[in-house]
Short mmCIF file of C-alpha atoms and ligand atoms in Angstrom, two decimals:
data_model
loop_
_atom_site.label_atom_id
_atom_site.label_comp_id
_atom_site.label_asym_id
_atom_site.label_seq_id
_atom_site.Cartn_x
_atom_site.Cartn_y
_atom_site.Cartn_z
CA MET A 21 -84.71 34.18 -168.03
CA GLU A 22 -83.30 32.13 -170.84
CA ILE A 23 -83.81 32.83 -174.56
CA LYS A 24 -83.22 29.94 -176.98
CA PHE A 25 -83.61 29.24 -180.67
CA SER A 26 -84.57 25.87 -182.13
CA LYS A 27 -86.13 24.14 -185.10
CA ILE A 28 -89.91 23.95 -185.12
CA ALA A 29 -91.11 21.04 -183.00
CA LEU A 30 -94.23 20.43 -180.95
CA PRO A 31 -93.42 21.63 -177.41
CA LYS A 32 -94.44 19.14 -174.72
CA ASN A 33 -95.33 21.78 -172.19
CA GLY A 34 -95.48 25.53 -171.74
CA ALA A 35 -97.33 27.94 -174.00
CA ILE A 36 -97.11 27.99 -177.78
CA VAL A 37 -97.46 31.39 -179.42
CA ILE A 38 -98.21 31.82 -183.12
CA GLY A 39 -98.44 35.13 -184.96
CA VAL A 40 -101.27 35.60 -187.44
CA ALA A 41 -101.25 38.38 -190.01
CA GLU A 42 -104.45 40.42 -190.46
CA GLY A 43 -106.81 38.78 -192.92
CA ALA A 44 -104.49 35.79 -193.51
CA LYS A 45 -105.55 32.21 -193.00
CA LEU A 46 -104.21 30.35 -189.99
CA PRO A 47 -100.53 29.41 -190.45
CA ALA A 48 -99.67 25.74 -191.07
CA LYS A 49 -98.72 25.02 -187.47
CA ALA A 50 -101.90 26.55 -186.13
CA GLN A 51 -103.90 24.35 -188.50
CA GLU A 52 -102.00 21.31 -187.24
CA TYR A 53 -102.83 22.21 -183.62
CA ASP A 54 -106.42 22.82 -184.64
CA LYS A 55 -106.60 19.22 -185.81
CA LEU A 56 -104.97 17.94 -182.60
CA THR A 57 -107.52 19.83 -180.52
CA GLY A 58 -110.43 18.58 -182.57
CA GLY A 59 -111.14 22.01 -184.04
CA ALA A 60 -111.07 23.90 -180.72
CA LEU A 61 -108.58 26.46 -182.01
CA SER A 62 -110.64 27.46 -185.04
CA ARG A 63 -113.76 27.56 -182.84
CA ALA A 64 -111.97 29.92 -180.46
CA VAL A 65 -110.97 32.05 -183.43
CA SER A 66 -114.57 32.38 -184.57
CA VAL A 67 -115.96 32.84 -181.04
CA ARG A 68 -113.57 35.74 -180.50
CA ASP A 69 -114.03 36.97 -184.09
CA PHE A 70 -110.22 37.01 -184.27
CA LYS A 71 -108.96 38.63 -187.48
CA GLY A 72 -105.24 38.96 -186.74
CA LYS A 73 -105.49 42.69 -186.07
CA LYS A 74 -102.66 44.26 -184.08
CA GLY A 75 -103.22 43.76 -180.37
CA GLU A 76 -105.85 40.99 -180.83
CA SER A 77 -105.24 37.55 -179.40
CA VAL A 78 -106.91 34.21 -178.74
CA THR A 79 -105.86 31.99 -175.87
CA LEU A 80 -106.71 28.32 -175.60
CA LEU A 81 -105.75 27.13 -172.13
CA ALA A 82 -104.96 23.47 -171.39
CA PRO A 83 -106.10 22.36 -174.84
CA ALA A 84 -107.49 18.83 -175.05
CA GLY A 85 -105.47 16.62 -177.41
CA MET A 86 -102.18 18.42 -176.64
CA THR A 87 -99.83 18.33 -173.68
CA ALA A 88 -98.92 22.03 -174.05
CA ASP A 89 -100.34 24.39 -171.40
CA ALA A 90 -101.74 26.90 -173.87
CA VAL A 91 -101.94 27.80 -177.54
CA ILE A 92 -102.03 31.52 -178.16
CA LEU A 93 -102.68 33.22 -181.47
CA THR A 94 -101.50 36.79 -181.57
CA GLY A 95 -102.48 39.37 -184.19
CA LEU A 96 -99.65 40.88 -186.21
CA GLY A 97 -101.78 43.49 -187.96
CA LYS A 98 -101.26 44.25 -191.63
CA THR A 99 -98.01 42.69 -192.86
CA LYS A 100 -97.23 45.77 -194.94
CA GLU A 101 -97.24 47.91 -191.82
CA LEU A 102 -94.95 45.62 -189.84
CA ASP A 103 -91.43 46.77 -189.13
CA LEU A 104 -88.64 45.55 -186.90
CA VAL A 105 -89.53 47.86 -184.02
CA LYS A 106 -93.14 46.64 -184.07
CA LEU A 107 -91.87 43.07 -183.95
CA GLN A 108 -89.71 43.97 -180.96
CA ALA A 109 -92.69 45.54 -179.20
CA LEU A 110 -94.72 42.43 -180.00
CA GLY A 111 -92.07 40.30 -178.29
CA GLY A 112 -92.26 42.54 -175.23
CA LYS A 113 -96.04 42.35 -175.10
CA ILE A 114 -96.11 38.56 -175.49
CA TYR A 115 -93.64 38.24 -172.63
CA ALA A 116 -95.77 40.47 -170.38
CA LYS A 117 -98.98 38.65 -171.29
CA LEU A 118 -97.54 35.21 -170.60
CA ASN A 119 -96.40 36.34 -167.18
CA CYS A 120 -99.96 37.46 -166.48
CA LEU A 121 -101.09 33.97 -167.50
CA LYS A 122 -98.49 32.50 -165.10
CA MET A 123 -96.76 30.50 -167.83
CA LYS A 124 -93.26 29.21 -167.10
CA LYS A 125 -92.13 28.37 -170.59
CA MET A 126 -93.09 29.63 -173.96
CA ALA A 127 -92.29 28.77 -177.54
CA ILE A 128 -92.88 31.36 -180.23
CA ILE A 129 -93.31 29.83 -183.66
CA VAL A 130 -91.93 32.07 -186.37
CA ASP A 131 -93.45 31.17 -189.73
CA ALA A 132 -92.38 33.05 -192.81
CA LEU A 133 -94.80 35.92 -193.31
CA GLU A 134 -96.92 35.75 -196.45
CA GLU A 135 -95.50 38.92 -197.95
CA LYS A 136 -91.79 38.46 -197.43
CA MET A 137 -90.58 41.76 -196.01
CA PHE A 138 -88.18 40.32 -193.51
CA ALA A 139 -86.39 37.00 -193.35
CA SER A 140 -87.77 34.82 -190.59
CA GLU A 141 -84.35 34.93 -188.85
CA GLU A 142 -84.65 38.70 -188.59
CA VAL A 143 -88.22 38.41 -187.34
CA ALA A 144 -87.23 35.88 -184.67
CA ALA A 145 -84.15 37.83 -183.52
CA ASN A 146 -86.17 41.04 -183.15
CA ILE A 147 -89.03 39.39 -181.29
CA ALA A 148 -86.43 37.89 -178.95
CA PHE A 149 -84.84 41.34 -178.48
CA GLY A 150 -88.24 42.71 -177.41
CA VAL A 151 -88.75 39.83 -174.98
CA LYS A 152 -85.33 40.48 -173.49
CA LEU A 153 -85.83 44.24 -173.10
CA ARG A 154 -89.24 43.82 -171.49
CA SER A 155 -87.94 41.19 -169.07
CA TYR A 156 -85.76 43.77 -167.28
CA ARG A 157 -86.33 43.96 -163.55
CA PHE A 158 -84.57 45.86 -160.79
CA ASP A 159 -85.40 43.78 -157.73
CA LYS A 160 -82.14 43.44 -155.83
CA TYR A 161 -83.47 45.31 -152.79
CA ARG A 162 -86.73 43.36 -152.52
CA THR A 163 -86.10 40.74 -149.87
CA LYS A 164 -89.68 39.79 -149.14
CA GLU A 165 -91.35 39.46 -152.51
CA LYS A 166 -93.49 36.35 -152.64
CA GLU A 167 -92.54 33.75 -155.23
CA GLU A 168 -96.01 33.95 -156.80
CA ASP A 169 -95.61 37.68 -157.38
CA LYS A 170 -92.38 37.27 -159.36
CA PRO A 171 -92.41 36.86 -163.15
CA THR A 172 -93.11 33.23 -163.98
CA VAL A 173 -91.64 32.99 -167.50
CA LYS A 174 -88.23 31.37 -167.17
CA SER A 175 -87.59 30.26 -170.71
CA VAL A 176 -88.52 31.51 -174.17
CA THR A 177 -87.76 29.51 -177.32
CA LEU A 178 -88.01 31.01 -180.78
CA MET A 179 -88.83 28.21 -183.20
CA LEU A 180 -87.98 28.53 -186.87
CA ASP A 181 -86.22 26.67 -189.67
CA ASN A 182 -83.04 28.72 -189.64
CA ALA A 183 -82.52 28.83 -185.88
CA THR A 184 -78.73 29.15 -186.10
CA GLU A 185 -78.81 32.34 -188.18
CA ALA A 186 -81.52 33.83 -185.95
CA GLU A 187 -79.38 33.16 -182.89
CA ALA A 188 -76.39 34.85 -184.52
CA GLN A 189 -78.48 37.94 -185.27
CA PHE A 190 -79.85 37.96 -181.74
CA GLU A 191 -76.37 37.83 -180.23
CA LYS A 192 -75.61 41.24 -181.73
CA LEU A 193 -78.89 42.68 -180.46
CA GLU A 194 -78.21 41.17 -177.06
CA LYS A 195 -75.07 43.32 -176.75
CA ILE A 196 -77.29 46.38 -177.15
CA ALA A 197 -79.64 44.96 -174.53
CA ASP A 198 -76.65 44.50 -172.20
CA GLY A 199 -75.85 48.20 -172.58
CA ILE A 200 -79.48 49.17 -171.96
CA PHE A 201 -79.65 46.97 -168.86
CA LEU A 202 -76.49 48.54 -167.46
CA ALA A 203 -77.97 52.01 -168.01
CA ARG A 204 -81.29 50.99 -166.41
CA ASP A 205 -79.39 49.48 -163.47
CA VAL A 206 -77.33 52.56 -162.62
CA VAL A 207 -80.34 54.86 -163.03
CA SER A 208 -82.46 52.62 -160.79
CA GLU A 209 -79.84 52.40 -158.04
CA PRO A 210 -80.58 54.71 -155.12
CA PRO A 211 -78.31 57.76 -154.72
CA ASN A 212 -76.81 56.48 -151.47
CA VAL A 213 -75.40 53.59 -153.51
CA ILE A 214 -74.58 55.33 -156.81
CA TYR A 215 -72.65 58.49 -155.93
CA PRO A 216 -69.83 59.81 -158.13
CA GLU A 217 -67.04 57.60 -156.82
CA ALA A 218 -69.13 54.41 -156.74
CA TYR A 219 -70.44 55.18 -160.21
CA ALA A 220 -66.95 55.76 -161.60
CA LYS A 221 -65.94 52.36 -160.19
CA ARG A 222 -68.84 50.77 -162.08
CA CYS A 223 -67.51 52.37 -165.27
CA LYS A 224 -64.11 50.77 -164.64
CA GLU A 225 -65.79 47.40 -165.20
CA LEU A 226 -65.98 48.27 -168.91
CA GLU A 227 -62.23 47.68 -169.08
CA LYS A 228 -63.04 43.96 -169.30
CA LEU A 229 -64.57 44.66 -172.71
CA GLY A 230 -61.54 46.59 -173.93
CA VAL A 231 -62.77 50.10 -173.12
CA GLU A 232 -60.07 52.45 -171.81
CA VAL A 233 -61.37 54.13 -168.65
CA GLU A 234 -59.81 57.11 -166.85
CA ILE A 235 -61.18 58.71 -163.71
CA LEU A 236 -60.36 62.33 -162.87
CA GLY A 237 -60.90 63.51 -159.30
CA VAL A 238 -61.22 67.01 -157.82
CA LYS A 239 -57.44 67.64 -157.84
CA GLU A 240 -57.10 66.86 -161.53
CA MET A 241 -60.17 68.89 -162.40
CA GLU A 242 -58.91 71.86 -160.36
CA LYS A 243 -55.69 71.74 -162.36
CA LEU A 244 -57.71 71.83 -165.57
CA GLY A 245 -59.66 74.83 -164.28
CA MET A 246 -63.07 73.14 -164.25
CA GLY A 247 -64.60 75.64 -161.83
CA SER A 248 -68.05 75.29 -163.34
CA LEU A 249 -68.40 71.54 -162.75
CA LEU A 250 -66.62 71.67 -159.39
CA GLY A 251 -68.86 74.45 -158.08
CA VAL A 252 -71.88 72.12 -158.38
CA GLY A 253 -70.26 69.35 -156.33
CA GLN A 254 -68.78 71.53 -153.60
CA GLY A 255 -71.82 71.28 -151.32
CA SER A 256 -71.68 67.50 -151.24
CA ALA A 257 -69.73 65.14 -148.98
CA ARG A 258 -69.08 63.01 -152.07
CA GLU A 259 -66.14 63.82 -154.33
CA SER A 260 -66.97 64.87 -157.91
CA LYS A 261 -65.52 62.79 -160.72
CA LEU A 262 -65.10 62.98 -164.45
CA VAL A 263 -64.98 59.65 -166.26
CA VAL A 264 -63.39 59.40 -169.70
CA MET A 265 -64.07 56.22 -171.66
CA GLN A 266 -62.50 55.39 -175.01
CA TRP A 267 -63.36 52.61 -177.44
CA HIS A 268 -60.78 52.18 -180.19
CA GLY A 269 -62.38 50.14 -182.95
CA GLY A 270 -61.70 52.32 -185.98
CA GLY A 271 -58.04 52.88 -186.76
CA LYS A 272 -56.75 56.45 -186.81
CA GLU A 273 -60.05 58.27 -187.40
CA HIS A 274 -61.09 61.12 -185.11
CA PRO A 275 -63.59 59.80 -182.57
CA LEU A 276 -67.30 60.39 -182.19
CA ALA A 277 -67.98 61.89 -178.77
CA PHE A 278 -70.86 61.37 -176.35
CA VAL A 279 -71.07 63.45 -173.20
CA GLY A 280 -73.49 62.86 -170.32
CA LYS A 281 -74.89 64.73 -167.34
CA GLY A 282 -74.34 62.59 -164.28
CA VAL A 283 -75.88 64.37 -161.31
CA THR A 284 -76.23 61.39 -159.00
CA PHE A 285 -78.73 63.35 -156.93
CA ASP A 286 -80.11 66.80 -157.63
CA SER A 287 -81.52 68.34 -154.46
CA GLY A 288 -81.34 71.70 -156.22
CA GLY A 289 -78.54 72.80 -153.89
CA LEU A 290 -79.28 75.99 -151.95
CA SER A 291 -82.00 76.73 -154.52
CA LEU A 292 -83.56 73.67 -152.91
CA LYS A 293 -86.26 71.73 -154.72
CA PRO A 294 -89.62 71.15 -153.02
CA ALA A 295 -89.79 67.88 -151.02
CA ASN A 296 -92.64 66.62 -153.17
CA GLY A 297 -91.05 64.83 -156.12
CA MET A 298 -87.45 65.42 -155.05
CA GLU A 299 -86.99 61.65 -155.02
CA ASP A 300 -87.23 61.69 -158.83
CA MET A 301 -83.87 63.42 -158.89
CA LYS A 302 -82.02 60.15 -158.40
CA TYR A 303 -82.44 59.75 -162.15
CA ASP A 304 -80.69 63.03 -162.88
CA MET A 305 -77.73 60.97 -164.04
CA ALA A 306 -79.68 59.27 -166.84
CA GLY A 307 -77.79 61.14 -169.58
CA SER A 308 -74.50 59.77 -168.30
CA ALA A 309 -76.02 56.28 -167.99
CA VAL A 310 -76.90 56.35 -171.68
CA VAL A 311 -73.28 57.18 -172.50
CA VAL A 312 -71.99 54.33 -170.31
CA GLY A 313 -74.58 51.90 -171.69
CA LEU A 314 -73.73 52.92 -175.24
CA MET A 315 -70.01 52.32 -174.62
CA LYS A 316 -70.88 48.86 -173.29
CA ALA A 317 -73.06 48.09 -176.32
CA LEU A 318 -70.46 49.30 -178.83
CA ALA A 319 -67.58 47.50 -177.14
CA GLY A 320 -69.74 44.39 -176.69
CA ARG A 321 -70.47 44.17 -180.39
CA LYS A 322 -66.93 45.28 -181.29
CA ALA A 323 -68.09 48.29 -183.30
CA LYS A 324 -65.64 49.36 -186.01
CA VAL A 325 -65.43 52.95 -184.90
CA ASN A 326 -63.58 55.19 -182.45
CA VAL A 327 -65.80 56.57 -179.72
CA VAL A 328 -65.18 58.60 -176.62
CA GLY A 329 -67.68 58.82 -173.76
CA ILE A 330 -67.29 61.49 -171.10
CA ILE A 331 -69.51 61.80 -168.05
CA GLY A 332 -69.47 64.51 -165.40
CA LEU A 333 -70.42 63.02 -162.03
CA VAL A 334 -71.49 65.28 -159.18
CA GLU A 335 -73.99 65.35 -156.35
CA ASN A 336 -75.87 68.65 -156.04
CA MET A 337 -76.30 69.23 -152.28
CA PRO A 338 -76.78 72.22 -149.99
CA ASP A 339 -74.19 71.99 -147.19
CA GLY A 340 -72.22 74.85 -145.59
CA ASN A 341 -69.72 74.81 -148.41
CA ALA A 342 -72.37 74.77 -151.14
CA GLN A 343 -72.28 77.38 -153.86
CA ARG A 344 -74.64 80.30 -153.37
CA PRO A 345 -77.07 81.84 -155.83
CA SER A 346 -75.03 84.84 -157.09
CA ASP A 347 -71.62 83.10 -156.90
CA VAL A 348 -69.42 83.62 -159.93
CA VAL A 349 -67.39 80.64 -161.17
CA LYS A 350 -64.77 80.34 -163.87
CA SER A 351 -65.16 77.51 -166.36
CA MET A 352 -62.32 75.61 -168.05
CA SER A 353 -62.98 77.68 -171.18
CA GLY A 354 -62.05 80.82 -169.24
CA GLN A 355 -65.60 82.14 -169.48
CA THR A 356 -67.13 83.26 -166.19
CA ILE A 357 -70.62 82.27 -165.06
CA GLU A 358 -72.89 83.95 -162.55
CA VAL A 359 -74.77 81.12 -160.82
CA LEU A 360 -78.18 82.66 -160.17
CA ASN A 361 -79.92 79.38 -159.48
CA THR A 362 -78.00 76.41 -158.09
CA ASP A 363 -80.73 74.10 -159.40
CA ALA A 364 -79.72 74.87 -163.00
CA GLU A 365 -76.63 72.72 -162.37
CA GLY A 366 -76.62 70.28 -165.27
CA ARG A 367 -75.46 72.92 -167.74
CA LEU A 368 -72.63 73.87 -165.36
CA VAL A 369 -71.42 70.28 -165.34
CA LEU A 370 -71.73 69.86 -169.10
CA ALA A 371 -70.00 73.18 -169.85
CA ASP A 372 -66.65 71.87 -168.58
CA ALA A 373 -67.18 68.33 -169.87
CA LEU A 374 -67.93 69.59 -173.41
CA TRP A 375 -64.98 71.99 -173.41
CA TYR A 376 -62.60 69.29 -172.18
CA CYS A 377 -63.95 66.81 -174.72
CA GLN A 378 -63.44 68.95 -177.83
CA HIS A 379 -59.98 70.16 -176.82
CA ARG A 380 -58.60 66.81 -175.87
CA PHE A 381 -60.17 64.65 -178.59
CA LYS A 382 -61.00 66.87 -181.60
CA PRO A 383 -64.09 64.73 -182.21
CA LYS A 384 -66.07 64.52 -185.49
CA PHE A 385 -69.09 65.58 -183.47
CA MET A 386 -70.27 65.82 -179.89
CA VAL A 387 -73.69 64.63 -178.77
CA ASN A 388 -74.56 65.33 -175.17
CA LEU A 389 -77.44 63.82 -173.23
CA ALA A 390 -78.99 65.28 -170.12
CA THR A 391 -82.08 65.35 -167.96
CA LEU A 392 -81.59 69.08 -168.24
CA THR A 393 -84.90 70.87 -167.82
CA GLY A 394 -88.37 70.37 -166.41
CA ALA A 395 -89.51 72.65 -169.23
CA ILE A 396 -88.87 69.95 -171.84
CA ILE A 397 -91.48 67.80 -170.07
CA VAL A 398 -93.96 70.66 -170.40
CA SER A 399 -93.20 70.83 -174.14
CA LEU A 400 -92.98 67.19 -175.14
CA GLY A 401 -94.19 64.99 -172.28
CA SER A 402 -92.70 61.53 -172.40
CA LEU A 403 -92.99 60.71 -176.12
CA TYR A 404 -90.17 62.75 -177.66
CA ALA A 405 -86.82 63.98 -176.39
CA GLY A 406 -85.78 67.54 -177.23
CA LEU A 407 -83.05 68.03 -179.84
CA PHE A 408 -80.96 71.21 -179.98
CA SER A 409 -78.10 71.55 -182.42
CA ASN A 410 -75.77 73.83 -184.34
CA ASN A 411 -75.71 71.41 -187.29
CA ASP A 412 -78.52 70.43 -189.70
CA GLU A 413 -76.83 67.30 -190.99
CA LEU A 414 -76.19 65.86 -187.54
CA SER A 415 -79.75 66.77 -186.51
CA LYS A 416 -81.18 64.93 -189.49
CA LYS A 417 -79.09 61.83 -188.87
CA LEU A 418 -80.13 61.79 -185.22
CA THR A 419 -83.82 62.33 -186.01
CA ASP A 420 -83.81 59.62 -188.68
CA ALA A 421 -82.01 57.17 -186.42
CA GLY A 422 -84.53 57.92 -183.68
CA ASN A 423 -87.48 57.32 -185.98
CA LYS A 424 -86.01 53.99 -187.05
CA VAL A 425 -85.74 52.65 -183.51
CA ASP A 426 -88.77 54.50 -182.14
CA GLU A 427 -86.78 56.79 -179.84
CA LYS A 428 -88.14 60.00 -181.27
CA LEU A 429 -86.56 63.45 -181.22
CA TRP A 430 -88.09 66.87 -181.86
CA ARG A 431 -85.80 69.72 -182.84
CA PHE A 432 -86.15 73.10 -181.14
CA PRO A 433 -85.02 76.49 -182.44
CA MET A 434 -81.89 78.27 -181.23
CA SER A 435 -80.94 81.86 -182.02
CA ASP A 436 -78.94 84.92 -181.02
CA GLU A 437 -82.04 86.44 -179.43
CA TYR A 438 -82.35 83.48 -177.07
CA ASP A 439 -78.60 83.58 -176.50
CA LYS A 440 -78.84 87.21 -175.31
CA GLN A 441 -81.16 86.09 -172.53
CA ILE A 442 -78.27 84.48 -170.66
CA ASP A 443 -75.99 87.53 -170.72
CA SER A 444 -75.08 88.53 -167.17
CA ASP A 445 -74.60 92.02 -165.70
CA ILE A 446 -71.39 91.08 -163.91
CA ALA A 447 -69.98 87.98 -165.64
CA ASP A 448 -69.78 86.52 -169.16
CA MET A 449 -73.09 84.73 -168.70
CA GLN A 450 -75.61 83.61 -166.13
CA ASN A 451 -76.94 80.10 -165.70
CA ILE A 452 -80.65 80.92 -166.12
CA GLY A 453 -82.51 83.09 -168.61
CA THR A 454 -83.58 86.65 -167.82
CA GLU A 455 -87.05 86.14 -169.25
CA LYS A 456 -89.89 83.79 -168.42
CA GLY A 457 -90.39 80.82 -170.73
CA ALA A 458 -88.23 78.88 -173.22
CA GLY A 459 -86.30 77.30 -170.32
CA SER A 460 -85.13 74.35 -172.41
CA ILE A 461 -83.85 76.64 -175.17
CA THR A 462 -81.92 79.01 -172.92
CA ALA A 463 -80.35 75.93 -171.28
CA ALA A 464 -79.25 74.75 -174.74
CA GLN A 465 -77.93 78.24 -175.60
CA PHE A 466 -75.82 78.04 -172.47
CA LEU A 467 -74.27 74.73 -173.60
CA LYS A 468 -73.68 76.12 -177.08
CA ARG A 469 -71.31 78.70 -175.61
CA PHE A 470 -68.98 75.80 -174.79
CA VAL A 471 -68.91 73.96 -178.12
CA ASN A 472 -67.39 76.43 -180.63
CA ASP A 473 -67.68 75.13 -184.22
CA VAL A 474 -67.73 71.42 -183.47
CA PRO A 475 -70.89 69.82 -184.91
CA TRP A 476 -72.90 69.36 -181.75
CA ALA A 477 -76.30 68.19 -180.58
CA HIS A 478 -77.87 68.27 -177.15
CA LEU A 479 -80.63 65.79 -176.27
CA ASP A 480 -82.80 66.87 -173.36
CA ILE A 481 -84.11 63.54 -172.08
CA ALA A 482 -85.77 64.72 -168.85
CA GLY A 483 -89.19 63.50 -170.04
CA VAL A 484 -88.18 60.13 -171.47
CA ALA A 485 -85.55 58.79 -169.08
CA TRP A 486 -88.03 57.38 -166.57
CA ALA A 487 -91.34 55.69 -167.50
CA LYS A 488 -94.32 55.96 -165.17
CA LYS A 489 -95.97 52.91 -166.73
CA ASP A 490 -95.06 49.74 -168.63
CA SER A 491 -94.72 49.87 -172.39
CA GLY A 492 -93.81 47.39 -175.17
CA LEU A 493 -90.06 47.33 -174.66
CA CYS A 494 -89.77 48.69 -171.18
CA PRO A 495 -91.24 47.98 -167.79
CA LYS A 496 -91.95 51.10 -165.75
CA GLY A 497 -88.82 52.78 -164.35
CA ALA A 498 -85.51 53.63 -166.02
CA THR A 499 -85.82 53.34 -169.80
CA GLY A 500 -82.29 53.62 -171.22
CA PHE A 501 -83.78 55.93 -173.89
CA GLY A 502 -81.06 56.96 -176.32
CA ILE A 503 -78.91 53.83 -176.49
CA ARG A 504 -80.77 52.21 -179.38
CA LEU A 505 -80.88 55.57 -181.15
CA LEU A 506 -77.17 56.31 -180.82
CA ASN A 507 -76.21 52.75 -181.65
CA GLN A 508 -78.28 53.10 -184.84
CA LEU A 509 -76.57 56.42 -185.64
CA VAL A 510 -73.11 54.93 -185.19
CA GLU A 511 -73.87 51.74 -187.11
CA GLU A 512 -75.65 53.38 -190.01
CA TYR A 513 -73.37 56.35 -190.68
CA TYR A 514 -69.98 55.83 -189.08
CA GLU A 515 -68.91 52.18 -189.21
N1 BES B 14 -82.59 67.94 -163.09
C1 BES B 14 -83.41 69.05 -163.32
C2 BES B 14 -84.36 68.89 -164.51
C3 BES B 14 -85.36 67.77 -164.40
C4 BES B 14 -86.65 68.05 -163.99
C5 BES B 14 -85.04 66.49 -164.78
C6 BES B 14 -87.58 67.01 -163.92
C7 BES B 14 -85.97 65.47 -164.71
C8 BES B 14 -87.24 65.74 -164.29
C9 BES B 14 -82.55 70.30 -163.57
O1 BES B 14 -81.32 70.30 -162.96
C10 BES B 14 -83.32 71.45 -163.01
O2 BES B 14 -83.54 71.47 -161.84
N2 BES B 14 -83.69 72.38 -163.88
C11 BES B 14 -84.43 73.51 -163.50
C12 BES B 14 -83.85 74.70 -164.20
C13 BES B 14 -84.36 76.03 -163.69
C14 BES B 14 -83.86 76.28 -162.29
C15 BES B 14 -83.89 77.11 -164.62
C16 BES B 14 -85.88 73.29 -163.92
O3 BES B 14 -86.11 72.68 -164.97
O4 BES B 14 -86.77 73.67 -163.18
ZN1 ZN B 15 -81.38 71.05 -160.94
ZN1 ZN B 16 -80.49 68.42 -162.57
#
């Protein structure tokens, strides 16, 4: 699908979309089309009692007096309540609607809003961003899909006076979309295609954008003493990998660090998961995908900042060499871990990745992302991700950034009492809590034992990484949740 920007002109074909603010009179262009159609547009407005409320729309198909296929008025709601994220979601919804109407082309006319809150370039660029994000599709394995079942919209033109500036703004947003699409792609790929080695190769492609990419295999990780991460992968025929990505855009400053859980398939290991729903565990690498997508977005838009991205890639499988519940492993930190449940594997992977990250890079902060616990879904469903942190300032920045881009976080408590619940009788700690409940918190307490005093935050994204239904900016499936949030954090506070 192609996204273009041009000056306002009457499109010869395709659909024309015009936004109308709540309570406002029809914009100039709509009035012009009303005349061309002999008043049909204003009649449709009164027949539908259209007021420009959010979510309302009026569609005039094959209007007499015009060669265009449709004129669509779409409600913007109250102008005062509009923000950039709502404009993005509007773009996504328009795209979805026009596919339902089987339109091939559409032009969105961006008039200046009555109360000038945003420049029309910004409005156009953000609507286009929403269109782009919603247009994502993972269909490479569908060989028999009928043409009529595929999305019909092939071209979208944003029409406004200052098309050149809008296009320039969109280009920056498009780099973020590229990162999100990469993340959605790797999460959507089946686990027989994306296993640690294949995934690491995909990361290598970021070198084209100037990202430095290193891949550590089992030998290198053994030398480093990463017994915690390696224990998880030892029951799999696929070799575990650790991928280290660096973007140098900010001189000599210490880097910001992002660390991701990349379990390419989580069968649970010997603590095997039930068959029902096990297929969901192909997305147990979503945290790592956010890190890779973020690196792509930052490198793509040449962010003026130093960033390191580290992902631990393993497959959690139950073969004859698999680790057993009750095994004791030694992590890179020297701390020993009694593995009481092999299905609580994400924390074992992150423990070594976090330790390695802080010692090698001395980062300003570390943010890790992981589909870590089912318990976070019980707490928050799919609307918020869980935030756990040892640092109030970092937590606030993350929460604020999330609110700005509508990727919301909710902070959970952490404390010594919760920490005690992972003390083990025979090792330094155990990988599950001794008491029932608070599963997401004890998982976070476990990670905290591997971060020392580095400002750190853990985002448990198990509930938000995969969408069961379509929404404004995202068709159902892999969401890429976290990339817009972390890009906002980096841009607003660190560039
Ligand atoms: N990958 C799962 C968590 C998960 C569940 C992610 C649902 C996405 C959707 C994780 O490795 C896991 O299995 N956690 C266990 C921990 C338990 C054994 C302490 C869980 O949440 O049940
Ligand atoms: Zn698990
Ligand atoms: Zn897992």
